[in-house]
Amino acid sequence: MNLKEKFGHKIKSLRENKQYSIEYLANIANIDRTYISDIEKGKRNVSLLIIEKLSKALEVNIQELFNYEE
Protein backbone atom coordinates (compact mmCIF):
# COMPACT_ATOMS: atom_id res chain seq x y z
CA MET A 1 0.00 0.00 0.00
CA ASN A 2 1.47 3.37 -1.01
CA LEU A 3 1.30 6.61 0.97
CA LYS A 4 -1.75 7.97 -0.90
CA GLU A 5 -3.62 4.72 -0.24
CA LYS A 6 -2.66 4.74 3.46
CA PHE A 7 -3.80 8.34 3.80
CA GLY A 8 -7.06 7.58 1.99
CA HIS A 9 -7.73 4.56 4.17
CA LYS A 10 -7.16 6.68 7.27
CA ILE A 11 -9.59 9.37 6.08
CA LYS A 12 -12.23 6.76 5.29
CA SER A 13 -11.74 5.07 8.66
CA LEU A 14 -12.05 8.35 10.58
CA ARG A 15 -15.10 9.36 8.53
CA GLU A 16 -16.84 6.03 9.12
CA ASN A 17 -16.02 6.11 12.85
CA LYS A 18 -17.86 9.42 13.04
CA GLN A 19 -20.67 7.95 10.93
CA TYR A 20 -20.26 10.74 8.39
CA SER A 21 -21.28 10.18 4.79
CA ILE A 22 -18.91 11.38 2.09
CA GLU A 23 -21.48 14.06 1.27
CA TYR A 24 -21.61 15.29 4.87
CA LEU A 25 -17.82 15.39 5.20
CA ALA A 26 -17.59 17.22 1.88
CA ASN A 27 -20.09 19.78 3.08
CA ILE A 28 -18.47 20.54 6.43
CA ALA A 29 -14.94 20.52 4.98
CA ASN A 30 -15.96 22.57 1.93
CA ILE A 31 -14.40 20.02 -0.42
CA ASP A 32 -16.08 18.44 -3.45
CA ARG A 33 -17.47 14.99 -2.62
CA THR A 34 -15.82 13.39 -5.66
CA TYR A 35 -12.47 14.76 -4.49
CA ILE A 36 -12.97 13.13 -1.07
CA SER A 37 -13.96 9.88 -2.76
CA ASP A 38 -10.76 10.01 -4.82
CA ILE A 39 -8.71 10.70 -1.68
CA GLU A 40 -10.21 7.67 0.02
CA LYS A 41 -9.38 5.53 -3.03
CA GLY A 42 -5.74 6.72 -2.93
CA LYS A 43 -6.06 8.56 -6.24
CA ARG A 44 -5.20 12.10 -5.09
CA ASN A 45 -2.14 13.93 -3.87
CA VAL A 46 -3.62 16.24 -1.27
CA SER A 47 -2.42 19.75 -0.50
CA LEU A 48 -1.73 21.13 2.94
CA LEU A 49 -4.94 23.17 2.68
CA ILE A 50 -7.01 20.02 2.07
CA ILE A 51 -5.25 18.23 4.94
CA GLU A 52 -6.10 21.12 7.24
CA LYS A 53 -9.75 21.14 6.12
CA LEU A 54 -10.07 17.39 6.66
CA SER A 55 -8.42 17.62 10.07
CA LYS A 56 -10.87 20.28 11.22
CA ALA A 57 -13.93 18.56 9.74
CA LEU A 58 -13.00 15.21 11.32
CA GLU A 59 -12.08 16.93 14.61
CA VAL A 60 -8.61 15.40 14.84
CA ASN A 61 -5.18 16.96 14.84
CA ILE A 62 -3.19 16.82 11.64
CA GLN A 63 -0.74 14.31 13.09
CA GLU A 64 -3.58 11.82 13.59
CA LEU A 65 -4.24 11.83 9.84
CA PHE A 66 -0.75 10.35 9.36
CA ASN A 67 -0.94 7.79 12.16
CA TYR A 68 -1.15 4.61 10.09
CA GLU A 69 -1.38 1.09 11.40
CA GLU A 70 1.16 -1.15 9.73
Tab-separated table of N, CA and C in Angstrom:
chain	number	residue	atom	x	y	z
A	1	MET	N	0.853	-1.179	0.000
A	1	MET	CA	0.000	0.000	0.000
A	1	MET	C	0.899	1.243	0.000
A	2	ASN	N	0.654	2.158	-0.943
A	2	ASN	CA	1.473	3.367	-1.009
A	2	ASN	C	0.940	4.445	-0.060
A	3	LEU	N	1.643	5.549	0.022
A	3	LEU	CA	1.304	6.612	0.965
A	3	LEU	C	-0.077	7.198	0.695
A	4	LYS	N	-0.429	7.426	-0.574
A	4	LYS	CA	-1.753	7.972	-0.900
A	4	LYS	C	-2.855	7.013	-0.467
A	5	GLU	N	-2.624	5.721	-0.655
A	5	GLU	CA	-3.620	4.724	-0.242
A	5	GLU	C	-3.744	4.657	1.280
A	6	LYS	N	-2.625	4.735	1.988
A	6	LYS	CA	-2.659	4.742	3.457
A	6	LYS	C	-3.421	5.951	3.968
A	7	PHE	N	-3.124	7.116	3.384
A	7	PHE	CA	-3.805	8.343	3.800
A	7	PHE	C	-5.312	8.228	3.520
A	8	GLY	N	-5.652	7.746	2.353
A	8	GLY	CA	-7.061	7.584	1.992
A	8	GLY	C	-7.793	6.630	2.913
A	9	HIS	N	-7.128	5.526	3.251
A	9	HIS	CA	-7.726	4.561	4.172
A	9	HIS	C	-7.966	5.194	5.533
A	10	LYS	N	-7.023	6.013	5.977
A	10	LYS	CA	-7.155	6.682	7.275
A	10	LYS	C	-8.333	7.653	7.258
A	11	ILE	N	-8.473	8.421	6.182
A	11	ILE	CA	-9.587	9.369	6.077
A	11	ILE	C	-10.911	8.613	6.104
A	12	LYS	N	-10.993	7.543	5.328
A	12	LYS	CA	-12.228	6.759	5.287
A	12	LYS	C	-12.552	6.172	6.657
A	13	SER	N	-11.545	5.653	7.340
A	13	SER	CA	-11.739	5.073	8.663
A	13	SER	C	-12.250	6.122	9.662
A	14	LEU	N	-11.619	7.280	9.672
A	14	LEU	CA	-12.053	8.348	10.583
A	14	LEU	C	-13.471	8.809	10.245
A	15	ARG	N	-13.760	8.934	8.961
A	15	ARG	CA	-15.098	9.359	8.528
A	15	ARG	C	-16.149	8.341	8.961
A	16	GLU	N	-15.881	7.075	8.746
A	16	GLU	CA	-16.838	6.032	9.116
A	16	GLU	C	-17.001	5.926	10.629
A	17	ASN	N	-15.916	6.126	11.387
A	17	ASN	CA	-16.020	6.107	12.849
A	17	ASN	C	-16.934	7.208	13.371
A	18	LYS	N	-16.968	8.319	12.664
A	18	LYS	CA	-17.862	9.424	13.041
A	18	LYS	C	-19.247	9.270	12.426
A	19	GLN	N	-19.410	8.221	11.638
A	19	GLN	CA	-20.665	7.949	10.933
A	19	GLN	C	-21.057	9.101	10.007
A	20	TYR	N	-20.043	9.680	9.373
A	20	TYR	CA	-20.259	10.738	8.388
A	20	TYR	C	-20.347	10.101	6.994
A	21	SER	N	-21.271	10.564	6.198
A	21	SER	CA	-21.280	10.178	4.789
A	21	SER	C	-20.208	11.008	4.074
A	22	ILE	N	-19.845	10.584	2.883
A	22	ILE	CA	-18.909	11.384	2.085
A	22	ILE	C	-19.512	12.761	1.831
A	23	GLU	N	-20.805	12.793	1.548
A	23	GLU	CA	-21.478	14.064	1.267
A	23	GLU	C	-21.422	15.009	2.469
A	24	TYR	N	-21.643	14.450	3.671
A	24	TYR	CA	-21.611	15.292	4.870
A	24	TYR	C	-20.200	15.821	5.111
A	25	LEU	N	-19.205	14.951	5.014
A	25	LEU	CA	-17.819	15.392	5.198
A	25	LEU	C	-17.463	16.457	4.169
A	26	ALA	N	-17.861	16.243	2.936
A	26	ALA	CA	-17.588	17.223	1.877
A	26	ALA	C	-18.196	18.571	2.221
A	27	ASN	N	-19.403	18.551	2.733
A	27	ASN	CA	-20.094	19.785	3.080
A	27	ASN	C	-19.391	20.535	4.213
A	28	ILE	N	-19.072	19.838	5.290
A	28	ILE	CA	-18.470	20.539	6.427
A	28	ILE	C	-17.013	20.926	6.182
A	29	ALA	N	-16.341	20.197	5.290
A	29	ALA	CA	-14.942	20.520	4.979
A	29	ALA	C	-14.828	21.487	3.798
A	30	ASN	N	-15.947	21.717	3.122
A	30	ASN	CA	-15.961	22.572	1.928
A	30	ASN	C	-15.009	22.035	0.855
A	31	ILE	N	-15.165	20.730	0.597
A	31	ILE	CA	-14.398	20.024	-0.425
A	31	ILE	C	-15.403	19.256	-1.282
A	32	ASP	N	-15.176	19.183	-2.571
A	32	ASP	CA	-16.077	18.444	-3.446
A	32	ASP	C	-16.127	16.968	-3.049
A	33	ARG	N	-17.319	16.385	-3.060
A	33	ARG	CA	-17.473	14.991	-2.617
A	33	ARG	C	-16.698	14.013	-3.494
A	34	THR	N	-16.582	14.299	-4.782
A	34	THR	CA	-15.819	13.394	-5.660
A	34	THR	C	-14.328	13.455	-5.336
A	35	TYR	N	-13.870	14.622	-4.882
A	35	TYR	CA	-12.471	14.756	-4.485
A	35	TYR	C	-12.204	13.905	-3.240
A	36	ILE	N	-13.130	13.942	-2.276
A	36	ILE	CA	-12.971	13.126	-1.068
A	36	ILE	C	-12.997	11.646	-1.431
A	37	SER	N	-13.889	11.273	-2.314
A	37	SER	CA	-13.957	9.880	-2.762
A	37	SER	C	-12.629	9.455	-3.386
A	38	ASP	N	-12.060	10.311	-4.207
A	38	ASP	CA	-10.760	10.011	-4.824
A	38	ASP	C	-9.645	9.925	-3.787
A	39	ILE	N	-9.695	10.772	-2.763
A	39	ILE	CA	-8.705	10.704	-1.677
A	39	ILE	C	-8.802	9.335	-1.008
A	40	GLU	N	-10.020	8.934	-0.667
A	40	GLU	CA	-10.213	7.666	0.023
A	40	GLU	C	-9.769	6.473	-0.816
A	41	LYS	N	-9.816	6.601	-2.129
A	41	LYS	CA	-9.376	5.531	-3.030
A	41	LYS	C	-7.876	5.595	-3.306
A	42	GLY	N	-7.187	6.586	-2.732
A	42	GLY	CA	-5.743	6.721	-2.934
A	42	GLY	C	-5.378	7.277	-4.288
A	43	LYS	N	-6.290	8.036	-4.897
A	43	LYS	CA	-6.057	8.559	-6.244
A	43	LYS	C	-5.624	10.021	-6.268
A	44	ARG	N	-5.520	10.662	-5.122
A	44	ARG	CA	-5.199	12.097	-5.088
A	44	ARG	C	-3.987	12.382	-4.226
A	45	ASN	N	-3.168	13.323	-4.705
A	45	ASN	CA	-2.144	13.932	-3.870
A	45	ASN	C	-2.814	15.143	-3.232
A	46	VAL	N	-2.898	15.156	-1.924
A	46	VAL	CA	-3.620	16.240	-1.270
A	46	VAL	C	-2.678	17.364	-0.857
A	47	SER	N	-3.188	18.577	-0.901
A	47	SER	CA	-2.419	19.750	-0.499
A	47	SER	C	-2.515	19.943	1.014
A	48	LEU	N	-1.677	20.802	1.519
A	48	LEU	CA	-1.735	21.134	2.943
A	48	LEU	C	-3.075	21.758	3.310
A	49	LEU	N	-3.635	22.551	2.430
A	49	LEU	CA	-4.937	23.171	2.680
A	49	LEU	C	-6.020	22.108	2.838
A	50	ILE	N	-6.027	21.105	1.985
A	50	ILE	CA	-7.015	20.021	2.073
A	50	ILE	C	-6.794	19.219	3.352
A	51	ILE	N	-5.552	18.952	3.693
A	51	ILE	CA	-5.247	18.233	4.937
A	51	ILE	C	-5.794	19.000	6.130
A	52	GLU	N	-5.594	20.298	6.136
A	52	GLU	CA	-6.098	21.119	7.238
A	52	GLU	C	-7.628	21.080	7.294
A	53	LYS	N	-8.289	21.186	6.160
A	53	LYS	CA	-9.753	21.143	6.120
A	53	LYS	C	-10.276	19.799	6.628
A	54	LEU	N	-9.649	18.712	6.204
A	54	LEU	CA	-10.073	17.388	6.658
A	54	LEU	C	-9.853	17.222	8.160
A	55	SER	N	-8.736	17.695	8.642
A	55	SER	CA	-8.424	17.623	10.066
A	55	SER	C	-9.496	18.333	10.898
A	56	LYS	N	-9.857	19.520	10.485
A	56	LYS	CA	-10.874	20.281	11.219
A	56	LYS	C	-12.243	19.613	11.127
A	57	ALA	N	-12.614	19.167	9.933
A	57	ALA	CA	-13.927	18.555	9.735
A	57	ALA	C	-14.069	17.242	10.510
A	58	LEU	N	-12.971	16.487	10.604
A	58	LEU	CA	-12.999	15.207	11.319
A	58	LEU	C	-12.668	15.365	12.803
A	59	GLU	N	-12.367	16.589	13.212
A	59	GLU	CA	-12.082	16.928	14.611
A	59	GLU	C	-10.915	16.120	15.178
A	60	VAL	N	-9.852	16.041	14.395
A	60	VAL	CA	-8.612	15.398	14.836
A	60	VAL	C	-7.452	16.319	14.500
A	61	ASN	N	-6.339	16.146	15.207
A	61	ASN	CA	-5.179	16.958	14.838
A	61	ASN	C	-4.541	16.390	13.578
A	62	ILE	N	-3.789	17.209	12.915
A	62	ILE	CA	-3.195	16.817	11.642
A	62	ILE	C	-2.312	15.576	11.793
A	63	GLN	N	-1.598	15.472	12.890
A	63	GLN	CA	-0.737	14.312	13.094
A	63	GLN	C	-1.530	13.007	13.056
A	64	GLU	N	-2.745	13.034	13.561
A	64	GLU	CA	-3.575	11.818	13.586
A	64	GLU	C	-3.881	11.324	12.171
A	65	LEU	N	-3.965	12.234	11.214
A	65	LEU	CA	-4.243	11.831	9.838
A	65	LEU	C	-3.108	10.989	9.251
A	66	PHE	N	-1.919	11.085	9.858
A	66	PHE	CA	-0.753	10.352	9.360
A	66	PHE	C	-0.341	9.219	10.293
A	67	ASN	N	-1.204	8.888	11.226
A	67	ASN	CA	-0.942	7.794	12.159
A	67	ASN	C	-1.524	6.513	11.555
A	68	TYR	N	-0.708	5.813	10.790
A	68	TYR	CA	-1.153	4.613	10.090
A	68	TYR	C	-0.796	3.361	10.872
A	69	GLU	N	-1.692	2.401	10.838
A	69	GLU	CA	-1.379	1.091	11.400
A	69	GLU	C	-0.676	0.276	10.337
A	70	GLU	N	0.397	-0.336	10.698
A	70	GLU	CA	1.157	-1.154	9.729
A	70	GLU	C	0.624	-2.563	9.720
